[in-house]
XYZ file of C-alpha atoms in Angstrom:
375
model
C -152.488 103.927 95.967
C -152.128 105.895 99.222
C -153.504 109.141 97.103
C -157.201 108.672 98.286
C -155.857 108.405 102.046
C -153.858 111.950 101.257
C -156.871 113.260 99.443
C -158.920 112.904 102.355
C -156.181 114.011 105.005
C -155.916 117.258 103.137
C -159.850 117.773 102.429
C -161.115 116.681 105.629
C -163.800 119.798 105.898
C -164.903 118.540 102.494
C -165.262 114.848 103.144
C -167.489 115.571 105.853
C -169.591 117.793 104.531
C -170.414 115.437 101.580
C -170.963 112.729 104.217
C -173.724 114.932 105.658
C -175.200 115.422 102.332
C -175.336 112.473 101.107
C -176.274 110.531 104.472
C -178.675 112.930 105.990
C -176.760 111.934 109.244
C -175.031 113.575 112.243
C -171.412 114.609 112.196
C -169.506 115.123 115.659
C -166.160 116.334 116.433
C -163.973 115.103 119.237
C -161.009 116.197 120.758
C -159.156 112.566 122.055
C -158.628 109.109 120.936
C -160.219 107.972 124.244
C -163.843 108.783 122.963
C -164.964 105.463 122.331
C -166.004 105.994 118.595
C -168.476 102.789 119.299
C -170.900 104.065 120.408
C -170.952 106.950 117.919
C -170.928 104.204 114.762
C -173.979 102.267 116.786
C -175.619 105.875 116.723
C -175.235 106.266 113.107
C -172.856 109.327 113.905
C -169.996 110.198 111.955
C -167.099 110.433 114.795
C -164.496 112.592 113.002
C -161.129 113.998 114.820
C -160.606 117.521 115.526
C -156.884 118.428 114.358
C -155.363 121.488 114.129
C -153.755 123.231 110.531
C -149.927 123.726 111.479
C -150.848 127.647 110.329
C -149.879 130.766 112.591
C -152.681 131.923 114.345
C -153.231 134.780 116.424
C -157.008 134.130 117.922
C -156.604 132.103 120.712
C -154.354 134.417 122.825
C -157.672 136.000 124.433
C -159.484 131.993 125.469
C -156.555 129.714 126.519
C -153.457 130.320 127.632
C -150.120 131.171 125.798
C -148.293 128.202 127.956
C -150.709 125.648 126.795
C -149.583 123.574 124.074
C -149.334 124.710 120.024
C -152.018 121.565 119.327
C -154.650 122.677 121.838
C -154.247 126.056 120.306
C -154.071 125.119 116.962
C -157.437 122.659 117.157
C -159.137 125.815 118.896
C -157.971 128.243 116.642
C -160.172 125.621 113.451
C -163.286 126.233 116.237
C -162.664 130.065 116.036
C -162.391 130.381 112.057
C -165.244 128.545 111.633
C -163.478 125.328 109.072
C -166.302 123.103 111.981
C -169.241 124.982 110.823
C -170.463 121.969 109.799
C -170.088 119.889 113.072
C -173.228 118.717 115.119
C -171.760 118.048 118.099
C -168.302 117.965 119.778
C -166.868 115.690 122.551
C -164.214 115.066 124.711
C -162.664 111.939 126.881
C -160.322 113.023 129.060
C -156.675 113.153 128.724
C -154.908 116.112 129.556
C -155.842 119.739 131.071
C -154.585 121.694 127.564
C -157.117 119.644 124.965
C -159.371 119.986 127.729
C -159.367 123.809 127.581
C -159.540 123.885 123.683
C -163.029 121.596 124.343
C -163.987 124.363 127.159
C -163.464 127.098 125.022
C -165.109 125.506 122.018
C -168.404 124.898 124.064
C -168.531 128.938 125.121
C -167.370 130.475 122.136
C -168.310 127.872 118.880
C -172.021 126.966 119.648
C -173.074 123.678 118.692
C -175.881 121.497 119.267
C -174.592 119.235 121.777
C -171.523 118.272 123.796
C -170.257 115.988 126.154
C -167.377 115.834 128.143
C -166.552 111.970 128.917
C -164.451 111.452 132.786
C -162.286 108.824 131.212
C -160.195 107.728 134.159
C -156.439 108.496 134.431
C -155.894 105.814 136.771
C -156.075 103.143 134.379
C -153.939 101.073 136.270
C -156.346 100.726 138.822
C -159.215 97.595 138.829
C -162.018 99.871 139.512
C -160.868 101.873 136.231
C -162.954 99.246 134.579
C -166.650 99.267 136.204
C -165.982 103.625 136.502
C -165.862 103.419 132.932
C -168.394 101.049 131.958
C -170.620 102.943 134.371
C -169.145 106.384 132.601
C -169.938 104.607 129.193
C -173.738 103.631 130.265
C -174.536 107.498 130.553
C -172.786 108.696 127.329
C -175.249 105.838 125.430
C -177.925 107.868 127.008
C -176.743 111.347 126.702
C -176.538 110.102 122.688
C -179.877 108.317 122.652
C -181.300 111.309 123.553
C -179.685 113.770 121.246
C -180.346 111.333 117.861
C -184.162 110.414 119.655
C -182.650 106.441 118.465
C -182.579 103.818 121.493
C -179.129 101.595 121.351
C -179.959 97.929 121.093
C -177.127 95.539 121.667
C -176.976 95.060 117.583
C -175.897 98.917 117.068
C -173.582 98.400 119.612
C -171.952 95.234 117.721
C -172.164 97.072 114.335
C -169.972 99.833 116.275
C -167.671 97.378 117.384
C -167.357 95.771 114.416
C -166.912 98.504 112.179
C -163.809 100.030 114.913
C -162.317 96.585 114.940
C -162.146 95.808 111.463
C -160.165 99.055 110.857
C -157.948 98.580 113.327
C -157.078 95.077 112.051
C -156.703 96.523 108.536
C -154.659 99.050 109.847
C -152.653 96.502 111.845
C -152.000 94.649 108.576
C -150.929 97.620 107.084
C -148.046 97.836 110.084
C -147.465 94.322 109.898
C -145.953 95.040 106.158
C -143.148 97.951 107.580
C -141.721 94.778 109.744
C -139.947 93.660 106.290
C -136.694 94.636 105.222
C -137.317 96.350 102.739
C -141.121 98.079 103.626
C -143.444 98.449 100.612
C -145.080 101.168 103.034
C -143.009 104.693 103.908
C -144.061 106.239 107.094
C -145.505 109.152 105.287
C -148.254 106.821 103.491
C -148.859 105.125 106.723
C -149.241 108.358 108.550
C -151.630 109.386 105.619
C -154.045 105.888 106.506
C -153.965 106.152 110.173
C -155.048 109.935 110.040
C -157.108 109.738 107.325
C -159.129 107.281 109.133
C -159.554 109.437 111.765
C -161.141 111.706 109.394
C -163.805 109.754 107.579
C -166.350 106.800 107.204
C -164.355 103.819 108.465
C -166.541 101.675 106.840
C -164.927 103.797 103.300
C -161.669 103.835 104.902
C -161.563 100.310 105.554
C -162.796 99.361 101.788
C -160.015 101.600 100.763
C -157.509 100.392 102.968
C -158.198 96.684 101.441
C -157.146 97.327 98.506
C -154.257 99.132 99.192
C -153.067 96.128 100.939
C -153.425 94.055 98.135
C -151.756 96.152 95.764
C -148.642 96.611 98.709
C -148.071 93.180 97.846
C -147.722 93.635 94.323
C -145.540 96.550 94.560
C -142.492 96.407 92.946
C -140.656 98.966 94.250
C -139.065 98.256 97.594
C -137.804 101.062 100.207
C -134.596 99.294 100.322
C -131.397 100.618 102.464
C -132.687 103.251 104.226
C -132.290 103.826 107.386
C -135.373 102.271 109.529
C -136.584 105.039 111.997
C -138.972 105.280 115.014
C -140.911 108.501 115.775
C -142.759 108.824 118.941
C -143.755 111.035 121.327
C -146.696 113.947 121.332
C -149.542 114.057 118.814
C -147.731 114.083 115.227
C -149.895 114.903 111.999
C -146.805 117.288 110.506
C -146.771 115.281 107.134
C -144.281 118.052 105.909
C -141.811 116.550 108.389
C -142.172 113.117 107.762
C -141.882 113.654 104.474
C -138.260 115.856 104.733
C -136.946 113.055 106.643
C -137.774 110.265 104.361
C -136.070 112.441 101.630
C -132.639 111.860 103.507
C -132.209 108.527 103.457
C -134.306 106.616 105.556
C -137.320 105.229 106.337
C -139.914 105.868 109.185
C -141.199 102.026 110.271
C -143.112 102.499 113.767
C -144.426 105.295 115.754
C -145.974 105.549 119.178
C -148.245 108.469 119.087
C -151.836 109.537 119.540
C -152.097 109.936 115.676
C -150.554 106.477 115.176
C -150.828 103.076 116.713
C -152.101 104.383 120.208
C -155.019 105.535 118.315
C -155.827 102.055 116.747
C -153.191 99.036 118.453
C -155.998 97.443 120.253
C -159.542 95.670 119.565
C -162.828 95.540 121.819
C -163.310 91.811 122.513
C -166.903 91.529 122.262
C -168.810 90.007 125.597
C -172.620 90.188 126.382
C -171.691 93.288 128.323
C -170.895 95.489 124.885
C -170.038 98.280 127.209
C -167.698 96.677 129.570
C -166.174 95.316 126.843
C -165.392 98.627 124.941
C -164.228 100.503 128.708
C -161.884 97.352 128.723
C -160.428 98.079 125.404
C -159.562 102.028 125.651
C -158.928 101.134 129.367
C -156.047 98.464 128.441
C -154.732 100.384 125.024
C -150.986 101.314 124.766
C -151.438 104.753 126.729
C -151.085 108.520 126.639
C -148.423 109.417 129.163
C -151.128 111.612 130.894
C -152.634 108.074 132.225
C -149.561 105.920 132.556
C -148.650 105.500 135.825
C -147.826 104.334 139.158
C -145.782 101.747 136.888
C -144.230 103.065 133.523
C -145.875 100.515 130.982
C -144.859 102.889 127.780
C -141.208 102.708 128.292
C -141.465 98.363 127.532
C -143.982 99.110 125.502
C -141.915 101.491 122.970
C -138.626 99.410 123.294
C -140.852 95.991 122.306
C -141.758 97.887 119.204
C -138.280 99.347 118.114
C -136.792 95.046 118.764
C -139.847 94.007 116.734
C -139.434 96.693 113.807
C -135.724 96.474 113.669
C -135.482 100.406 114.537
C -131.668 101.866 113.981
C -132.940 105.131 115.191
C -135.528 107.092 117.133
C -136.711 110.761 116.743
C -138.678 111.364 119.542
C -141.381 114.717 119.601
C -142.824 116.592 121.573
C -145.164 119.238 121.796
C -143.724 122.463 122.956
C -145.668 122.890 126.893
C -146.644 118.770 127.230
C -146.080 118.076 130.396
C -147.131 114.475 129.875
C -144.932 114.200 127.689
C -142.269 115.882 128.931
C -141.865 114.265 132.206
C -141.684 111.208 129.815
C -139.197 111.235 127.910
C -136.065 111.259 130.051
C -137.064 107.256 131.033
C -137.500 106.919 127.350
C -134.326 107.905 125.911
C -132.330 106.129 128.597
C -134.133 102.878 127.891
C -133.453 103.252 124.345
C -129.675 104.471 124.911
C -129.316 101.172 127.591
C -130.485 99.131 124.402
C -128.406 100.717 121.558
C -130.573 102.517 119.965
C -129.759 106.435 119.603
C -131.860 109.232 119.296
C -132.934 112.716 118.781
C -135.309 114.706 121.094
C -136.949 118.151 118.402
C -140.083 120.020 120.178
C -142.640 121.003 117.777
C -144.613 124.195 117.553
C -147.970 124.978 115.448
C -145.297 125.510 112.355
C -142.745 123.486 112.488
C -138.889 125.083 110.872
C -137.968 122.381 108.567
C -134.759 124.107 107.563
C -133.139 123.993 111.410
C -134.664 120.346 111.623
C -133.407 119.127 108.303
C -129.925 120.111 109.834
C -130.167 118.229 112.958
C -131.670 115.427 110.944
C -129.063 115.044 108.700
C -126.732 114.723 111.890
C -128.492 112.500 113.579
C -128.926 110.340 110.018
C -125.267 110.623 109.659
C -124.274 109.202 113.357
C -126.387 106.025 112.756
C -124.639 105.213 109.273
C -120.943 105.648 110.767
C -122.308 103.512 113.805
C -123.825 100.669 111.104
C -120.426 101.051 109.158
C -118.316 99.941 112.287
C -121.217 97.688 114.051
């Protein structure tokens, strides 16, 4: 059931291209989860997620810096060999200086028709993080009004909230279901969905997703003792690894990662201001580390999911070069050690060696069954 959601992972280029076809429409690429995809549905745009391949490259060496991390490079690197040729637009909220580059470099070197770079606030903590990015929000509308020549009535900006929130519920259901004991959902099918969506027409996706619910409930075979797993940490779309690590044993039931439930945890509540009320929602969403701070609001935030998912074990990623990140984790992995649950820091590059991880895996794996043997 989850082989439509794979399908469409793995032929993203494809998917779009038919979309285009068929639709007549605009496609647009963007480079964070903090464009507010919206406004792009109300515009009749296709909002699809630039990613990078997890394939050695060599052609980014001369536009961004070495230092920068493998994902910037690798989503550039797509730009460079031309798998966007089909892309309208491309835009950016932003987040963090690296993805930032990649959407530099893609504006001098992979011409498109338009681009915008969106000054999504990083102090999010702050009150006037709310009216900047309404205000913020009230000039993208009219940078895109302009582009698609189509004015933005307060109906195409419900349809765009109601499309985004009806795909995040779905999606929430879907989550809901890897609280059980025994999860009718692995991690590698849910990363499939989340991406996947990401990648297409949610308005598909979510049709899709529906009935993939209803036949989760009429699965009979249950994921039963495995060991239930947390991964969090940098962007993650390295299905390969998921799926070695659900191949040992156990069983990935929550993440916390830009590809995963920070990209879709929480709805716009509509109010007459449709704009305020979508800067609200990406302005109160479980954060990138890039944005969360004075206060640390991930660190409750990640242990509330691990109590509520009944996680045994965290693997936590990272990026090779995210700073964010980086400066992160230490107040992570003490949390999670101060509450009993272990776990096991691996850095990711573009490719990622599953042979050296499967080994530390295994470890790690093995530690948390002698620990549930004598708890």
């Amino acid at each position: 059931m989850f082989e439509k959601f794979k399908e469409w992972q793995e032929n993203r280029h494809e998917y779009a291209k038919e979309w285009k076809r068929k639709t007549g429409g605009k496609v647009i690429g963007y480079f964070c989860t903090y464009v507010p995809e919206e406004i792009l549905y109300a515009a009749d745009i296709l909002p699809i997620r630039i990613l990078g391949s997890h394939e050695p490259q060599d052609l980014t060496e001369p536009h961004i810096f070495g230092m920068f991390c493998p994902f910037c490079r690798d989503c550039l690197a797509q730009g460079l060999q031309g798998r966007y040729d089909y892309l309208d637009g491309i835009t950016i909220a932003q987040s963090c200086l690296h993805i930032r580059q990649a959407f530099t470099s893609w504006q001098m070197h992979v011409p498109v028709e338009y681009s915008y770079y969106l000054p999504m606030p990083h102090h999010v903590q702050s009150a006037r993080a709310y009216p900047y990015l309404t205000e913020e929000l009230k000039l993208f509308k009219k940078s895109i009004e302009e582009w698609t020549g189509k004015t933005l009535r307060n109906e195409d900006l419900d349809k765009g909230i109601k499309i985004m929130n009806e795909n995040r519920r779905l999606l929430g259901k879907l989550y809901e279901l890897r609280k059980e004991k025994n999860p009718g959902v692995t991690g590698l099918e849910a990363m499939y969905a989340v991406i996947s969506s990401q990648l297409t027409d949610k308005r598909e996706h979510s049709r899709m997703l529906e009935e993939a619910l209803n036949k989760i409930y009429e699965r009979k075979e249950k994921n039963s003792n495995l060991l239930r797993l947390m991964i969090l940490g940098s962007e993650d779309d390295d299905t390969e690894f998921m799926k070695m690590v659900e191949s040992l044993g156990a069983i990935f039931v929550i993440d916390d990662h830009c590809t995963g439930t920070r990209y879709f945890w929480n709805e716009v509540i509509p109010d007459e201001d449709r704009l305020a009320s979508i800067a609200a929602r990406y302005i109160d969403r479980p954060p990138c580390p890039s944005k969360d701070w004075p206060e640390r609001r991930r660190v409750p935030h990640i242990l509330n999911l691990a109590k509520e998912y009944d996680v045994q074990g965290a693997i936590i990623v990272q990026q090779k070069f995210c700073d964010p990140h980086e400066l992160d984790i230490p107040a992570i992995t003490k949390t999670l050690k101060e509450n009993n649950i272990p776990s096991l820091f691996l850095e990711f590059d573009v490719t990622v060696p599953l042979g050296q991880f499967k080994t530390r895996v295994e470890a790690f794996l093995e530690i948390l069954r002698e620990e549930d043997l004598w708890s």
